[in-house]
Coordinates of N, CA and C and ligand atoms in Angstrom, one line a residue:
M1 N 105.4 80.8 134.4 CA 106.7 80.0 134.5 C 107.1 80.1 136.0
S2 N 107.4 78.9 136.6 CA 107.9 79.0 137.9 C 109.3 79.3 138.1
A3 N 109.7 79.9 139.2 CA 111.1 80.3 139.5 C 112.0 79.1 139.5
A4 N 113.2 79.3 139.2 CA 114.2 78.2 139.2 C 114.4 77.7 140.6
T5 N 114.6 76.4 140.7 CA 114.9 75.8 142.0 C 116.1 75.0 142.0
N6 N 117.0 75.3 141.1 CA 118.2 74.4 140.9 C 119.5 75.1 141.1
R7 N 119.5 76.3 141.6 CA 120.7 77.1 141.8 C 121.4 76.8 143.1
I8 N 122.6 76.2 143.0 CA 123.3 75.8 144.2 C 124.6 76.7 144.3
A9 N 124.6 77.4 145.4 CA 125.8 78.2 145.8 C 126.9 77.3 146.3
V10 N 128.0 77.2 145.7 CA 129.1 76.4 146.2 C 130.2 77.3 146.8
L11 N 130.2 77.4 148.1 CA 131.0 78.4 148.8 C 132.2 77.8 149.4
H12 N 133.3 78.4 149.0 CA 134.6 78.1 149.6 C 135.2 79.2 150.4
G13 N 135.7 78.9 151.6 CA 136.2 80.0 152.5 C 137.7 80.1 152.4
V14 N 138.3 80.5 153.5 CA 139.6 81.0 153.6 C 140.6 79.9 153.1
N15 N 141.6 80.3 152.3 CA 142.8 79.5 151.9 C 142.4 78.5 150.7
F16 N 141.2 78.6 150.2 CA 140.9 77.7 149.1 C 141.4 78.3 147.8
D17 N 141.8 79.6 147.8 CA 142.4 80.1 146.6 C 143.8 79.6 146.3
V18 N 144.4 79.0 147.3 CA 145.7 78.3 147.2 C 145.6 76.8 147.4
L19 N 144.5 76.3 147.1 CA 144.3 74.8 147.3 C 145.4 73.9 146.8
E20 N 145.9 74.3 145.6 CA 146.9 73.4 144.9 C 148.2 73.5 145.7
R21 N 148.4 74.5 146.6 CA 149.7 74.5 147.3 C 149.5 74.0 148.7
R22 N 148.4 73.4 149.0 CA 148.2 72.9 150.4 C 148.4 71.3 150.3
D23 N 148.6 70.7 151.5 CA 149.0 69.3 151.6 C 148.1 68.4 150.7
P24 N 148.7 67.8 149.7 CA 148.0 67.0 148.7 C 147.4 65.7 149.4
E25 N 148.1 65.3 150.4 CA 147.6 64.1 151.2 C 146.2 64.4 151.8
L26 N 146.0 65.6 152.2 CA 144.8 66.0 152.8 C 143.8 66.5 151.8
Y27 N 144.3 67.3 150.8 CA 143.3 68.0 150.0 C 143.3 67.6 148.5
G28 N 144.2 66.7 148.2 CA 144.1 66.1 146.8 C 145.0 66.8 145.7
G29 N 145.5 68.0 146.0 CA 146.5 68.6 145.1 C 145.8 69.4 144.0
L30 N 144.5 69.4 143.9 CA 143.8 70.2 142.9 C 143.8 71.7 143.2
S31 N 143.7 72.5 142.1 CA 143.5 73.9 142.3 C 142.0 74.1 142.5
L32 N 141.7 75.3 143.0 CA 140.2 75.6 143.2 C 139.5 75.6 141.8
A33 N 140.2 76.1 140.8 CA 139.6 76.1 139.4 C 139.3 74.6 139.0
E34 N 140.2 73.7 139.3 CA 140.0 72.3 138.9 C 138.9 71.7 139.7
L35 N 138.9 72.0 141.0 CA 137.9 71.5 141.9 C 136.5 72.0 141.4
E36 N 136.4 73.3 141.1 CA 135.1 73.8 140.6 C 134.7 73.2 139.3
Y37 N 135.7 72.9 138.4 CA 135.4 72.3 137.1 C 134.7 70.9 137.4
K38 N 135.3 70.2 138.3 CA 134.8 68.8 138.6 C 133.4 69.0 139.2
I39 N 133.2 69.9 140.1 CA 131.9 70.1 140.7 C 130.9 70.5 139.7
G40 N 131.3 71.3 138.7 CA 130.4 71.7 137.6 C 129.9 70.5 136.8
G41 N 130.8 69.6 136.6 CA 130.5 68.3 135.9 C 129.5 67.5 136.7
F42 N 129.7 67.4 138.0 CA 128.7 66.6 138.8 C 127.4 67.3 138.8
A43 N 127.4 68.6 138.9 CA 126.1 69.4 138.9 C 125.4 69.2 137.7
G44 N 126.1 69.2 136.5 CA 125.4 69.0 135.2 C 124.7 67.7 135.2
E45 N 125.4 66.6 135.7 CA 124.8 65.3 135.8 C 123.5 65.3 136.6
T46 N 123.4 66.1 137.6 CA 122.3 66.1 138.5 C 121.2 67.2 138.2
G47 N 121.5 67.9 137.1 CA 120.5 69.0 136.7 C 120.5 70.2 137.6
L48 N 121.7 70.4 138.3 CA 121.8 71.6 139.1 C 122.7 72.6 138.5
E49 N 122.5 73.9 138.8 CA 123.3 75.0 138.3 C 124.2 75.5 139.4
P50 N 125.5 75.3 139.4 CA 126.4 75.7 140.5 C 126.7 77.2 140.3
I51 N 126.8 77.9 141.4 CA 127.2 79.3 141.4 C 128.4 79.3 142.4
F52 N 129.6 79.6 141.9 CA 130.8 79.5 142.7 C 131.2 80.8 143.4
F53 N 131.6 80.7 144.6 CA 132.1 81.9 145.3 C 133.2 81.4 146.3
Q54 N 134.3 82.2 146.3 CA 135.4 82.0 147.3 C 135.9 83.3 147.8
S55 N 136.2 83.4 149.1 CA 136.8 84.6 149.6 C 137.7 84.2 150.8
N56 N 138.7 85.0 151.0 CA 139.6 85.0 152.2 C 139.1 86.0 153.2
S57 N 138.1 86.8 152.8 CA 137.7 87.9 153.7 C 136.4 87.4 154.4
E58 N 136.5 87.3 155.7 CA 135.3 86.9 156.5 C 134.1 87.9 156.3
A59 N 134.5 89.2 156.2 CA 133.4 90.2 156.0 C 132.7 89.9 154.7
E60 N 133.5 89.7 153.7 CA 132.9 89.4 152.3 C 132.0 88.1 152.3
F61 N 132.6 87.1 153.0 CA 131.8 85.8 153.1 C 130.5 86.0 153.8
C62 N 130.5 86.8 154.9 CA 129.3 87.0 155.7 C 128.3 87.8 154.8
G63 N 128.8 88.8 154.0 CA 128.0 89.6 153.2 C 127.3 88.7 152.1
Y64 N 128.0 87.8 151.6 CA 127.5 86.8 150.6 C 126.3 86.0 151.3
L65 N 126.6 85.5 152.5 CA 125.6 84.7 153.2 C 124.3 85.6 153.5
H66 N 124.5 86.8 153.8 CA 123.3 87.7 154.1 C 122.3 87.7 152.9
R67 N 122.8 87.5 151.7 CA 121.9 87.5 150.5 C 121.7 86.2 149.9
L68 N 122.0 85.1 150.6 CA 122.1 83.8 150.0 C 120.8 83.4 149.4
A69 N 119.6 83.6 150.1 CA 118.4 83.1 149.5 C 117.9 83.9 148.3
E70 N 118.5 85.0 148.1 CA 118.2 85.8 146.8 C 118.8 85.2 145.6
T71 N 120.0 84.5 145.8 CA 120.7 84.0 144.7 C 120.7 82.5 144.5
A72 N 120.4 81.8 145.6 CA 120.5 80.3 145.5 C 119.3 79.6 146.1
D73 N 119.1 78.4 145.7 CA 118.0 77.6 146.2 C 118.6 76.6 147.2
G74 N 119.9 76.3 147.1 CA 120.5 75.4 148.1 C 122.0 75.8 148.1
A75 N 122.7 75.2 149.0 CA 124.2 75.6 149.2 C 125.0 74.4 149.6
I76 N 126.2 74.5 149.1 CA 127.3 73.6 149.6 C 128.3 74.5 150.2
I77 N 128.7 74.3 151.5 CA 129.6 75.2 152.2 C 130.8 74.4 152.7
N78 N 132.0 74.9 152.2 CA 133.2 74.4 152.8 C 133.9 75.7 153.2
A79 N 133.8 76.1 154.4 CA 134.3 77.3 154.9 C 135.8 77.2 155.4
G80 N 136.4 76.1 155.2 CA 137.8 75.9 155.6 C 137.8 76.0 157.1
A81 N 138.9 76.6 157.6 CA 139.2 76.8 159.1 C 138.1 77.6 159.8
W82 N 137.4 78.5 159.0 CA 136.4 79.3 159.6 C 135.3 78.4 160.2
T83 N 135.1 77.2 159.6 CA 134.1 76.3 160.0 C 134.1 76.0 161.5
H84 N 135.4 76.0 162.0 CA 135.6 75.5 163.4 C 135.5 76.6 164.4
Y85 N 135.5 77.9 164.0 CA 135.5 78.9 165.1 C 134.8 80.2 164.8
S86 N 134.3 80.4 163.5 CA 133.7 81.7 163.2 C 132.2 81.6 163.4
R87 N 131.9 82.0 164.7 CA 130.4 82.1 165.0 C 129.8 83.2 164.1
A88 N 130.6 84.2 163.7 CA 130.0 85.2 162.8 C 129.5 84.6 161.5
I89 N 130.2 83.7 161.0 CA 129.8 83.1 159.7 C 128.6 82.1 160.0
G90 N 128.6 81.4 161.1 CA 127.4 80.6 161.4 C 126.2 81.5 161.6
D91 N 126.3 82.6 162.3 CA 125.2 83.5 162.4 C 124.8 84.1 161.1
A92 N 125.7 84.5 160.2 CA 125.4 85.0 158.9 C 124.6 84.1 158.1
F93 N 125.0 82.8 158.2 CA 124.2 81.8 157.4 C 122.8 81.7 157.9
G94 N 122.6 82.0 159.2 CA 121.2 82.0 159.7 C 120.3 83.1 159.3
V95 N 120.9 84.1 158.6 CA 120.1 85.3 158.2 C 119.1 84.9 157.1
E96 N 119.6 84.3 156.1 CA 118.8 83.8 154.9 C 119.1 82.4 154.6
P97 N 118.8 81.5 155.5 CA 119.3 80.1 155.2 C 118.6 79.5 154.0
V98 N 119.3 78.6 153.4 CA 118.7 77.7 152.3 C 119.1 76.3 152.7
P99 N 118.5 75.3 152.1 CA 118.9 73.9 152.4 C 120.4 73.8 152.0
A100 N 121.2 73.3 153.0 CA 122.7 73.3 152.8 C 123.3 72.0 153.3
V101 N 124.4 71.7 152.6 CA 125.3 70.6 153.0 C 126.7 71.1 153.3
E102 N 127.3 70.7 154.4 CA 128.7 71.1 154.7 C 129.6 70.0 154.2
V103 N 130.6 70.4 153.5 CA 131.5 69.5 152.9 C 133.0 69.8 153.3
H104 N 133.8 68.8 153.5 CA 135.2 69.0 153.8 C 135.9 67.9 152.9
L105 N 137.0 68.3 152.3 CA 137.8 67.4 151.5 C 138.4 66.3 152.4
S106 N 139.0 66.8 153.5 CA 139.7 65.9 154.4 C 138.7 65.4 155.5
D107 N 139.1 64.4 156.2 CA 138.3 63.8 157.3 C 138.5 64.6 158.6
V108 N 137.7 65.6 158.7 CA 137.9 66.5 159.9 C 137.7 65.8 161.2
E109 N 136.9 64.7 161.2 CA 136.6 63.9 162.4 C 137.8 63.2 162.9
S110 N 138.8 62.9 162.0 CA 139.9 62.1 162.4 C 141.2 62.9 162.6
R111 N 141.0 64.3 162.5 CA 142.2 65.2 162.7 C 142.2 65.8 164.1
E112 N 142.8 67.0 164.2 CA 142.8 67.6 165.5 C 141.4 67.8 166.1
D113 N 141.3 67.8 167.5 CA 140.0 68.0 168.1 C 139.3 69.2 167.7
W114 N 140.1 70.3 167.5 CA 139.4 71.6 167.2 C 138.7 71.6 165.8
R115 N 139.1 70.6 165.0 CA 138.4 70.5 163.7 C 137.1 69.7 163.8
K116 N 136.9 69.1 164.9 CA 135.6 68.3 165.1 C 134.4 69.3 165.4
V117 N 134.7 70.5 165.7 CA 133.7 71.5 166.0 C 133.3 72.2 164.8
S118 N 132.0 72.4 164.6 CA 131.5 73.2 163.4 C 130.4 74.2 163.8
V119 N 130.6 75.4 163.3 CA 129.6 76.5 163.6 C 128.3 76.2 162.8
F120 N 128.4 75.2 161.9 CA 127.2 74.9 161.1 C 126.3 73.8 161.7
D121 N 126.8 73.3 162.8 CA 126.0 72.2 163.5 C 124.6 72.7 163.7
G122 N 123.6 71.9 163.3 CA 122.2 72.2 163.5 C 121.7 73.2 162.4
L123 N 122.5 73.7 161.6 CA 122.1 74.6 160.5 C 122.1 74.0 159.1
V124 N 122.9 72.9 159.0 CA 123.0 72.2 157.7 C 122.3 70.9 157.8
E125 N 121.9 70.4 156.6 CA 121.1 69.1 156.6 C 122.0 67.9 156.6
A126 N 123.3 68.1 156.2 CA 124.2 66.9 156.2 C 125.6 67.5 156.3
K127 N 126.5 66.7 156.8 CA 127.9 67.0 156.8 C 128.7 65.8 156.2
I128 N 129.5 66.1 155.2 CA 130.3 65.1 154.5 C 131.7 65.4 154.6
S129 N 132.5 64.6 155.1 CA 134.0 64.9 155.2 C 134.8 63.6 154.9
G130 N 136.0 63.9 154.3 CA 136.9 62.8 154.1 C 136.7 62.0 152.8
K131 N 135.8 62.5 152.0 CA 135.6 61.8 150.7 C 136.2 62.6 149.5
G132 N 137.0 63.6 149.8 CA 137.6 64.3 148.7 C 136.5 64.9 147.8
V133 N 136.9 65.0 146.5 CA 135.9 65.6 145.5 C 134.6 64.9 145.5
D134 N 134.6 63.6 145.7 CA 133.3 62.8 145.7 C 132.3 63.3 146.7
G135 N 132.8 63.9 147.8 CA 131.9 64.5 148.8 C 131.0 65.5 148.2
Y136 N 131.5 66.3 147.2 CA 130.7 67.3 146.6 C 129.6 66.6 145.7
R137 N 129.9 65.5 145.1 CA 128.9 64.8 144.3 C 127.8 64.4 145.2
E138 N 128.2 63.8 146.4 CA 127.2 63.3 147.3 C 126.3 64.5 147.8
A139 N 126.9 65.6 148.1 CA 126.2 66.8 148.5 C 125.2 67.3 147.4
L140 N 125.6 67.3 146.2 CA 124.8 67.7 145.1 C 123.6 66.7 145.0
E141 N 123.9 65.4 145.1 CA 122.8 64.4 145.0 C 121.8 64.7 146.2
H142 N 122.3 65.0 147.4 CA 121.4 65.3 148.5 C 120.5 66.5 148.1
L143 N 121.1 67.5 147.6 CA 120.3 68.7 147.3 C 119.4 68.6 146.2
A144 N 119.8 67.7 145.2 CA 118.8 67.5 144.1 C 117.6 66.8 144.6
N145 N 117.8 65.8 145.5 CA 116.6 65.1 146.1 C 115.8 66.1 146.9
R146 N 116.5 66.9 147.7 CA 115.8 67.8 148.6 C 115.0 68.8 147.8
L147 N 115.5 69.3 146.7 CA 114.8 70.3 145.9 C 113.9 69.8 144.9
G148 N 113.9 68.4 144.8 CA 113.0 67.8 143.8 C 113.4 68.1 142.3
V149 N 114.7 68.2 142.1 CA 115.2 68.4 140.8 C 115.4 67.1 140.0
Ligands
DQA201 C1 138.8 71.7 155.2 C2 139.1 71.2 156.6 C3 139.4 72.4 157.5 O1 139.7 71.9 158.8 C4 140.6 73.1 157.0 O2 140.9 74.2 157.8 C5 140.5 73.6 155.6 C6 139.9 72.6 154.6 C7 138.6 70.5 154.2 O3 138.0 70.7 153.1 O4 139.1 69.4 154.5 O5 140.9 74.6 155.2 O6 137.6 72.5 155.2

């Protein structure tokens, strides 16, 4: 029997635990549990198995990334504000990289200049921003094609 190739780590970084309390114009007003429920539905449609992780601790997030290839075949990463400045998280992703897509609920390209920078540049296969929850569906479709699921 061949090893599974459909496990997708869906990683949310800092402040996603309070997503429902953040600006609904930007982030849609969903809680993280509601967002994960929707992502779970999209994953089921594409034959992928999501594994959810969120942390407000940069150390914990790096620790998860250090073991990423042991637990997942692909990843969707929305690291929140860390995306724009945490070289530590970019480097941690480089330790055990898997095919990955960077997703942002809001359109980071049309917001403040500092949000246009990403520590995942050159490390992820695609970056999807400004499509809300649908961005995750697109990312899952990309990974399903990439992994041949
Ligand atoms: C975000 C965009 C980031 O700039 C911001 O810091 C977030 C959320 C998004 O999903 O739109 O926390 O990653």
